[in-house]
Amino acid sequence: MTVPDEMDVDPQEEIQQLLSDLGSSPNGLSLREVERRRLIHGPNTLTRTRGSRWFGQLLRQLTHPLALLLWMAALLAWISGSQPLSVAIVVVIVINAAFAFVQERHAERAVEALADIIPVTARVVREGPEEEIPASELVPGDVIHLAEGDRVSADARLIGGSVEVDLSTLTGESVPVHLQTQAAAGTGPIVEATDIVFSGTNVVGGDGRAVVFATGMHTELGHIASLSQRIGHDESPLERQVKRVAWLIAAVAVAMGLAFIPLGTALAGLSLRDSVNFAIGLLVANVPEGLLPTITLALALGVRILARNGSLVKRISAVETLGSTTVICTDKTGTLTQNRMTVTQIWTPDGVVGLPLDGTPSASLRHVAQVMTDCCSATIDVDESGTITEFGDPTELALLRAASGLGVTPPRAGDSTASRTSGGPAAVRRTFAFDPVLRRMSTVVPTADCGRVNVKGAPEEVLELCTHIGDRALTAADHAELHALIARWAGQGLRLLAVASKSVGPAQVGTIDRAGAERDLTLDGIVAMMDPPRAGVREAIDVCHRAGIRIMVVTGDHALTAQGIAEGVGIGSHHRLEVICGPDLDAMPETELDRLLERRTELVFARTSPEAKLRITDALRDLGEVVAMTGDGVNDAPALRRSDIGVAMGRNGTDVAREAATMVLTDDNFATIVTAVAAGRRVYDNVRKFIVYIFAHATPEVVPFLMYALSGGNIPLPLTVMQILAIDLGTETLPALALGREKAEPGLMNRAPRRRTQNVVDRELLFRSWGLLGGVSTILVVALFLGTLWRGGWQFGDPVDSGPLHSTWELATTMTFLGIVACQFGTAMASRCQRAPLSSIGVFSNRLLLWGFAFELTFVAVVVTVPACQDLFGTTTPPADLLVWLLPMPVVVWGADELYRWARRRGRAEAHSAH
């Protein structure tokens, strides 16, 4: 068989001719032919041409505010004649930019790799039963099955059925387009064809088959992708906050440096060269070089942690947002429950029957089973070995399993466009897809002598369409009895569906519209299903309550069913639980909705429409809440996009929902959301920890320079610029990275969520880093520096540029350098906790930090003992008796912070007991 060239096929020609040109048939391709075409056409994927994107990323690292500050310092050094220093600063800039660039690329690749864990799938017919395959394996000529919730994975021509497709990703139009099979040839632009579906679009209704004529880069989406391959950098709020802080640091450093050049020469009597060197030192000392790359690494690590716990985050910036979640709006089915529906009871006009049934089903029960089977989009296949393969919604699969137990054969995959009744395989079955507003679906199927309409949906909606029960009229007493039954079963947490039907004439089978089909029905049965709560959900709800997170159930189920499930898993146990029905919500003014949501209650919104879900999301966000919204259906996509964190189901969710969401749960479990929130809080806390660590070293680096300037040079420089660079880049980086991997403190989920407007760098953080840790370190370091000078015979004002005191000054600067490094040990240990004592997480639990300490010791040993490094950094090897002075310094710094945190814990406890 000749394999067609995708570019030579006219997709708008007659269907039979198109199938012939593609070398295919309505039953698809053989497996041998598929393999041959895959070799020729390659995988059905879009090839991204990165172009010079890496150059832009690297340039961004070279021009962020802190890098610009160093560029200024390098320029000043060059102008002042200190060319070696200038070169050294440029080397620091390049090394730091390269490190940040590598971290960003690693983070980016991690997110891209995680997206492959849940691949897009397609249902394909290949001369046998329908099967689900990775969409990347589609080839031209494949016949695919499209149903509500699917994402189209290749350009294809409908050869059976009809679908409604959201073409917004291709055309920008938000209104779904109705496409139906047309055997004849078409004309005009391909994007305006009424029987062609395109890769990347979403099926929002209907059911049909289509033959693939283009894959990969040959699709319309591929053509667009080849024209535009740029992806913008997605900055998180945290990164924006830190960048603002960086600009502030840069502004302060520049202002201080420029101010001290004239002050140093005019007031302190320093030479211009000395003043410029002072300004350079001030600029370098103020730069926390490792800040931005460490934040990128912490966020990337958060993505990996979430992936290991069953949460795939599609944007690295979402990790931080998760930690500030204040409200979780969750669906019920499959999230709070196991999504393993089982039919337990069926009401029929003959009475209530429990399942599984002992004995032979009655005629009315078999009729209910047949209606359930015919009004269904799910399929169950059993192969020769007895292996069962199920496709479709869990609720529909539960109905099919119940119908099978009552003797009605469930439909097989591939039968979607043919009748599933006695009309024969060639008879056409029409489907009016489930409408979330109407809360029902219906089908029209041919029977042996006429046709039948089958309807299933919410009991209260279907009841309103019924005029008969069995062979008699539906009375007011029947209504009252049925509503009492519905309320009783719903109160037990059972999910309910009503099924109804009516006969129509042969002429109406192909012509009747939805309004005509769904009226004057006969109520056949009410089906009760049990969906047990998931294991661990109650515990997760309790964690949310302790963490100050409110839970709201937003579901299309009956109010009593949703309330029963919510109360069963503990929702409302710490707050009052209110239940709001869809019609009441629709009639509620915005001001009243705001008042309802502002109350410290937990809510169940039952019988909600997609518009209501979106309205709830908008209202909560306007009130300042950070909203995580779960969803799995096509109708959930708008709310998932609008919420702060859209959470889609990985197993039972639709492609549309997964595309719209920020995070995908691989296990569809509510408890995984809570785990993700805890991981987000941990990442945010760790970012604050290493900011404290990095900022704390600015004070002991800057204050000695101020002493030098304000004393008019009578106190010599306690630190050289090269030594500052060795601290900021050589000894500081690895411990900072290790703090980004610190495990969570006890009580992480026992405190209220942070406010949306709260800055990562606040007054408390600055006091602790610059004031407490930095202040204690400065006192120790300055005392060590002056003590070393005094020990060598220096007096205030003695020159140290040359003569016998020069070696004493070199030794003193070396001890200042070693003192700051020693204080770094204490600062790193103190920074590991924000509130709790360090013993609560284990003094030696962060092994990466211990390796960082080992590297620091090795690095400083090289700097102060290797002759080449001594010449470069201006150091000397100190005697053993001076090194002893370093030993208590980490303990003093760490101990001061432990006392501070103890005092704050005690103050909080006293304030709490007073309330």
JSON list of C-alpha atoms in Angstrom, two decimals, residues 36 125 148 164 169 223 269 330 443 522 555 687 702 858 906:
[
{"chain": "A", "resi": 36, "resn": "ARG", "atom": "CA", "xyz": [4.85, 1.57, 8.60]},
{"chain": "A", "resi": 125, "resn": "VAL", "atom": "CA", "xyz": [-10.29, 2.09, 15.85]},
{"chain": "A", "resi": 148, "resn": "GLU", "atom": "CA", "xyz": [-17.55, 15.20, 25.09]},
{"chain": "A", "resi": 164, "resn": "GLU", "atom": "CA", "xyz": [-19.66, 20.55, 19.18]},
{"chain": "A", "resi": 169, "resn": "THR", "atom": "CA", "xyz": [-7.44, 27.91, 20.59]},
{"chain": "A", "resi": 223, "resn": "HIS", "atom": "CA", "xyz": [1.62, 25.61, 11.12]},
{"chain": "A", "resi": 269, "resn": "GLY", "atom": "CA", "xyz": [40.31, 63.18, 54.55]},
{"chain": "A", "resi": 330, "resn": "THR", "atom": "CA", "xyz": [-13.99, 20.99, 45.74]},
{"chain": "A", "resi": 443, "resn": "THR", "atom": "CA", "xyz": [-30.96, 9.57, 23.22]},
{"chain": "A", "resi": 522, "resn": "THR", "atom": "CA", "xyz": [-42.97, 8.02, 31.39]},
{"chain": "A", "resi": 555, "resn": "THR", "atom": "CA", "xyz": [-21.38, 20.04, 43.00]},
{"chain": "A", "resi": 687, "resn": "VAL", "atom": "CA", "xyz": [12.61, 30.98, 50.64]},
{"chain": "A", "resi": 702, "resn": "VAL", "atom": "CA", "xyz": [28.88, 46.78, 55.45]},
{"chain": "A", "resi": 858, "resn": "THR", "atom": "CA", "xyz": [37.68, 23.34, 52.74]},
{"chain": "A", "resi": 906, "resn": "ARG", "atom": "CA", "xyz": [6.23, 32.66, 74.75]}
]
